[in-house]
Coordinates of N, CA and C in Angstrom, one line a residue:
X1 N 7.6 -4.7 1.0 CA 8.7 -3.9 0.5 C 8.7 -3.9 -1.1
X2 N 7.8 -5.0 -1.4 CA 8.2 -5.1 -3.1 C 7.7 -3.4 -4.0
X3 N 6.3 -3.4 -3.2 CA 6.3 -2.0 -4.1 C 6.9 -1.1 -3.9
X4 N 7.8 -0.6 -3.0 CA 9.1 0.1 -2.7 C 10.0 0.0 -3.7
X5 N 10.4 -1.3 -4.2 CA 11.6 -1.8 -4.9 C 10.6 -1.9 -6.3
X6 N 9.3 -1.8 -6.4 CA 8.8 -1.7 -7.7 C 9.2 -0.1 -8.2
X7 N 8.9 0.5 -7.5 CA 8.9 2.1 -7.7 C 10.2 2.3 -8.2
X8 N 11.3 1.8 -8.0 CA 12.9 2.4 -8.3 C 13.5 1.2 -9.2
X9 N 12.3 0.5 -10.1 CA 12.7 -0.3 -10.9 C 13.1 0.4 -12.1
X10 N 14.4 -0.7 -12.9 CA 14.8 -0.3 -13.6 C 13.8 0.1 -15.0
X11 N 12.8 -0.2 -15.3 CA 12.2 -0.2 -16.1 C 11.5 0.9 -16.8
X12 N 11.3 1.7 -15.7 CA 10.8 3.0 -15.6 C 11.4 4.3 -15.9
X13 N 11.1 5.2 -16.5 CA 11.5 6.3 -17.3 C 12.0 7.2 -16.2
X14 N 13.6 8.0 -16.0 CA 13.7 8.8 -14.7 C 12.3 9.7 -15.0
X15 N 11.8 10.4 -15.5 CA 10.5 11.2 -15.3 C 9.8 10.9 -14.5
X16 N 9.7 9.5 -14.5 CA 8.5 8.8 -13.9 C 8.6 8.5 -12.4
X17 N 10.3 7.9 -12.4 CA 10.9 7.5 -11.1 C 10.7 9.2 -10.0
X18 N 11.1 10.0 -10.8 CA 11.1 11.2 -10.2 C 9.9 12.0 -9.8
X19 N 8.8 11.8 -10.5 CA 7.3 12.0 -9.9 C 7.3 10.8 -8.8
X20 N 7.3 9.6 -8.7 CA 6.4 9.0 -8.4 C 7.1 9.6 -6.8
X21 N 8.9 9.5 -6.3 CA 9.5 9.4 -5.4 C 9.1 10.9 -5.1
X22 N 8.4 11.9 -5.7 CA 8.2 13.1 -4.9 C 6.9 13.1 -4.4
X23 N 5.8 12.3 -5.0 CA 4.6 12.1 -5.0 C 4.6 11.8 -3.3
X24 N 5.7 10.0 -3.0 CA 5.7 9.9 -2.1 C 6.1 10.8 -0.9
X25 N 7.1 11.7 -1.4 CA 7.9 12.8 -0.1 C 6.6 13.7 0.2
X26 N 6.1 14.2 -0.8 CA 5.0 14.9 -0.5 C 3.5 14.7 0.5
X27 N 3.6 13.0 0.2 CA 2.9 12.5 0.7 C 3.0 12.1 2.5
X28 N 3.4 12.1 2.3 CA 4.7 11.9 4.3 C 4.7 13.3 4.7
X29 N 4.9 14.4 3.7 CA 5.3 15.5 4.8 C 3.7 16.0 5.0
X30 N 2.3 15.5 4.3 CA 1.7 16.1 4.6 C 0.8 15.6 5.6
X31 N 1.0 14.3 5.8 CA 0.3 13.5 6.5 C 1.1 13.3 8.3
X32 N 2.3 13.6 8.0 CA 3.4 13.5 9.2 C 3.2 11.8 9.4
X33 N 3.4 11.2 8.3 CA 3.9 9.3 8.2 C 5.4 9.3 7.9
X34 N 6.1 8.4 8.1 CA 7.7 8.0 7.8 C 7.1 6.8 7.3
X35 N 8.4 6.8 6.3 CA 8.0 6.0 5.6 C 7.9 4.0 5.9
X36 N 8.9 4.2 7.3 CA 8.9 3.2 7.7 C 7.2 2.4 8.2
X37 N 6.8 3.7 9.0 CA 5.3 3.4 9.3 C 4.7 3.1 8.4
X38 N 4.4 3.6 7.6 CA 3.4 3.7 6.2 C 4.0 1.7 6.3
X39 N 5.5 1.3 5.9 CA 5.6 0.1 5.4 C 5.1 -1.1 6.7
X40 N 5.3 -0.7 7.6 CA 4.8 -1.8 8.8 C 3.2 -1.6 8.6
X41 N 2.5 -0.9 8.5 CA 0.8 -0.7 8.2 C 0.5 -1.6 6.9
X42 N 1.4 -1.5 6.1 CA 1.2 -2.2 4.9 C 1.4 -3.6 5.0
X43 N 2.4 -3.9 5.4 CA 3.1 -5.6 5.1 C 1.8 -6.0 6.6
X44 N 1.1 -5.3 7.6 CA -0.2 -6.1 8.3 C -1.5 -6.0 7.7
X45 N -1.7 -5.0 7.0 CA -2.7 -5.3 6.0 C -2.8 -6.9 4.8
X46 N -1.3 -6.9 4.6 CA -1.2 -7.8 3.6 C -1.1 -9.1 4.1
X47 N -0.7 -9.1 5.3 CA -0.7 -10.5 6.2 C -1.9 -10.5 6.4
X48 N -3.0 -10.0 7.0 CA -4.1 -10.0 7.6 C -5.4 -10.7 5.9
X49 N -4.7 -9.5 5.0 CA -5.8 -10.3 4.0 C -5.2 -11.5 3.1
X50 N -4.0 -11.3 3.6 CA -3.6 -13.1 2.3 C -4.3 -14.2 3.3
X51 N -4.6 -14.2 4.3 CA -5.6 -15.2 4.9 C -6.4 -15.7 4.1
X52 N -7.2 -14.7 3.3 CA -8.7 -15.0 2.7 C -8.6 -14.7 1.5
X53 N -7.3 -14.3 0.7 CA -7.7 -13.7 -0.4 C -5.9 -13.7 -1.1
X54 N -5.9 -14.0 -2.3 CA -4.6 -14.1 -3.1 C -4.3 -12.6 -3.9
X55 N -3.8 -11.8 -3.2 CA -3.1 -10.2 -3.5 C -2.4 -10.4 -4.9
X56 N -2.6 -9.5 -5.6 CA -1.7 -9.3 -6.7 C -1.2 -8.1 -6.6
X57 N 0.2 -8.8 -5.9 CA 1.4 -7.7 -5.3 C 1.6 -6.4 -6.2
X58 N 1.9 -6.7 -7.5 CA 2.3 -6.0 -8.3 C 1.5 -4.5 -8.7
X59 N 0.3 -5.0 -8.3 CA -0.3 -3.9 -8.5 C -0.8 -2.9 -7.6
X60 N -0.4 -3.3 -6.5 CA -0.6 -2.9 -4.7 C -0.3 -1.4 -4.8
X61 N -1.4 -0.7 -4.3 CA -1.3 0.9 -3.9 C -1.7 1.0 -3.0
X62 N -1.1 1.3 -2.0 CA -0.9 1.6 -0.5 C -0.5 3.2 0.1
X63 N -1.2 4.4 0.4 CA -1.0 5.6 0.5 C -1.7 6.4 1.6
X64 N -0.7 7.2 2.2 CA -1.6 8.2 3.5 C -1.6 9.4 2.3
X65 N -3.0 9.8 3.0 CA -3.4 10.9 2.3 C -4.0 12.2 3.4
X66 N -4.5 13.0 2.8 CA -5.4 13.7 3.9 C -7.2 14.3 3.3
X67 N -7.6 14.0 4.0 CA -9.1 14.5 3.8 C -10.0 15.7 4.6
X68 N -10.7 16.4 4.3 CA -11.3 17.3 5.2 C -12.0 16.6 6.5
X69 N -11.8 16.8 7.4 CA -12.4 16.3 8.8 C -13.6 17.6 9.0
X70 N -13.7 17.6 10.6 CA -14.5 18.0 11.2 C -14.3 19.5 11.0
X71 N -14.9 20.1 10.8 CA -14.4 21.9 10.8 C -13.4 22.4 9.8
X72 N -13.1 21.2 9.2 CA -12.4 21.3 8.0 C -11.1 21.4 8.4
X73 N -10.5 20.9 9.7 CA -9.3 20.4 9.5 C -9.2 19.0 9.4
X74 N -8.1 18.9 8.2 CA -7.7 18.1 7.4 C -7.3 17.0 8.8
X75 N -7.5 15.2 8.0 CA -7.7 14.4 9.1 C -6.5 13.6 7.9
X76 N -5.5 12.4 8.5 CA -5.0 11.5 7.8 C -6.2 10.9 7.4
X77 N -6.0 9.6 6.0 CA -6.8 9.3 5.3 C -5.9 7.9 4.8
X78 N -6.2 6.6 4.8 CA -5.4 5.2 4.7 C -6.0 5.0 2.8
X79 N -4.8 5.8 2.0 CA -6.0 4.9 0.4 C -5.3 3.6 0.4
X80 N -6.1 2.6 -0.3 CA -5.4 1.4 -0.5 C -6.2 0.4 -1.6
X81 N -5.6 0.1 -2.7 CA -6.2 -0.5 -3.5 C -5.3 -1.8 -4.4
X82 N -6.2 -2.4 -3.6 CA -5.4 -4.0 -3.6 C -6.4 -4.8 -4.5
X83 N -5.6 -5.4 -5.7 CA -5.9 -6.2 -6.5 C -6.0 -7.4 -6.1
X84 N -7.2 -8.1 -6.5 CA -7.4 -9.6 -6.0 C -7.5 -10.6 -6.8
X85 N -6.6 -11.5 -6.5 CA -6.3 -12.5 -8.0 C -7.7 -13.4 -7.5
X86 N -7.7 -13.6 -6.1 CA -8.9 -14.9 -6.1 C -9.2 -15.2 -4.4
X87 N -10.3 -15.6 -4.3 CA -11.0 -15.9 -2.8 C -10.7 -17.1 -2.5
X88 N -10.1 -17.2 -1.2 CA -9.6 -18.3 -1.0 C -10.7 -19.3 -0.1
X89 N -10.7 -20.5 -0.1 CA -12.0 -21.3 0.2 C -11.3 -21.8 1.6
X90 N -11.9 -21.4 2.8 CA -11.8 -21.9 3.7 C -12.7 -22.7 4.7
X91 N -12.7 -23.3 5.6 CA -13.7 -24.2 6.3 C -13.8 -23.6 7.3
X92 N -14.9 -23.8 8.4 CA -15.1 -23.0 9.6 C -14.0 -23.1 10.4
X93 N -13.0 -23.7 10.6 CA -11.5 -23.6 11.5 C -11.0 -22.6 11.1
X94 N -11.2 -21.8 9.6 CA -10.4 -21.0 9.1 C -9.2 -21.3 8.6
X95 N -9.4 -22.8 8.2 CA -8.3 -23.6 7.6 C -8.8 -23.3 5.6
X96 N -7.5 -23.8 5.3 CA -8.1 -23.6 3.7 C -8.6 -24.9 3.2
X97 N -9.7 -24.8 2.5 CA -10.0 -26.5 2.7 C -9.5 -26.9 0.6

């Protein structure tokens, strides 16, 4: 949820807040995602790779999109581009050693 609450930080120019929050609406209505989904797909991505690897939250982009499929109707499309601070050393238990 942090990049949710990154997006409507105060820090940011209304211009910006206002692109980015249409970017998202636009993004949902063309893909038929709510936004709740999109966040439960996210936060098991992020559980699944902080196992092996240290995320740098802050820079997390997480988005349905759409792509040309078969016959050229448009197919959903998962972008996602996660910053990696560092690989984490594990032992064959899958413990961190």
């Amino acid at each position: 949820m942090e990049w949710f609450t990154n997006l409507f930080s105060k820090n940011k120019k209304p211009a910006s807040i206002a692109k980015d929050r249409l970017k998202i609406v636009l993004m949902h209505d063309r893909v038929n995602c709510d936004t709740d989904l999109l966040e439960m797909i996210k936060n098991d991505i992020l559980m699944v790779l902080s196992k092996y690897v240290d995320i740098d939250t802050n820079e997390l982009d997480i988005q349905m999109s759409q792509a040309p499929g078969d016959s050229n109707n448009p197919v959903p499309v998962l972008l996602a581009n996660i910053p990696i601070k560092k690989m984490r050393k594990l032992n064959k238990d899958g413990q961190e050693a």
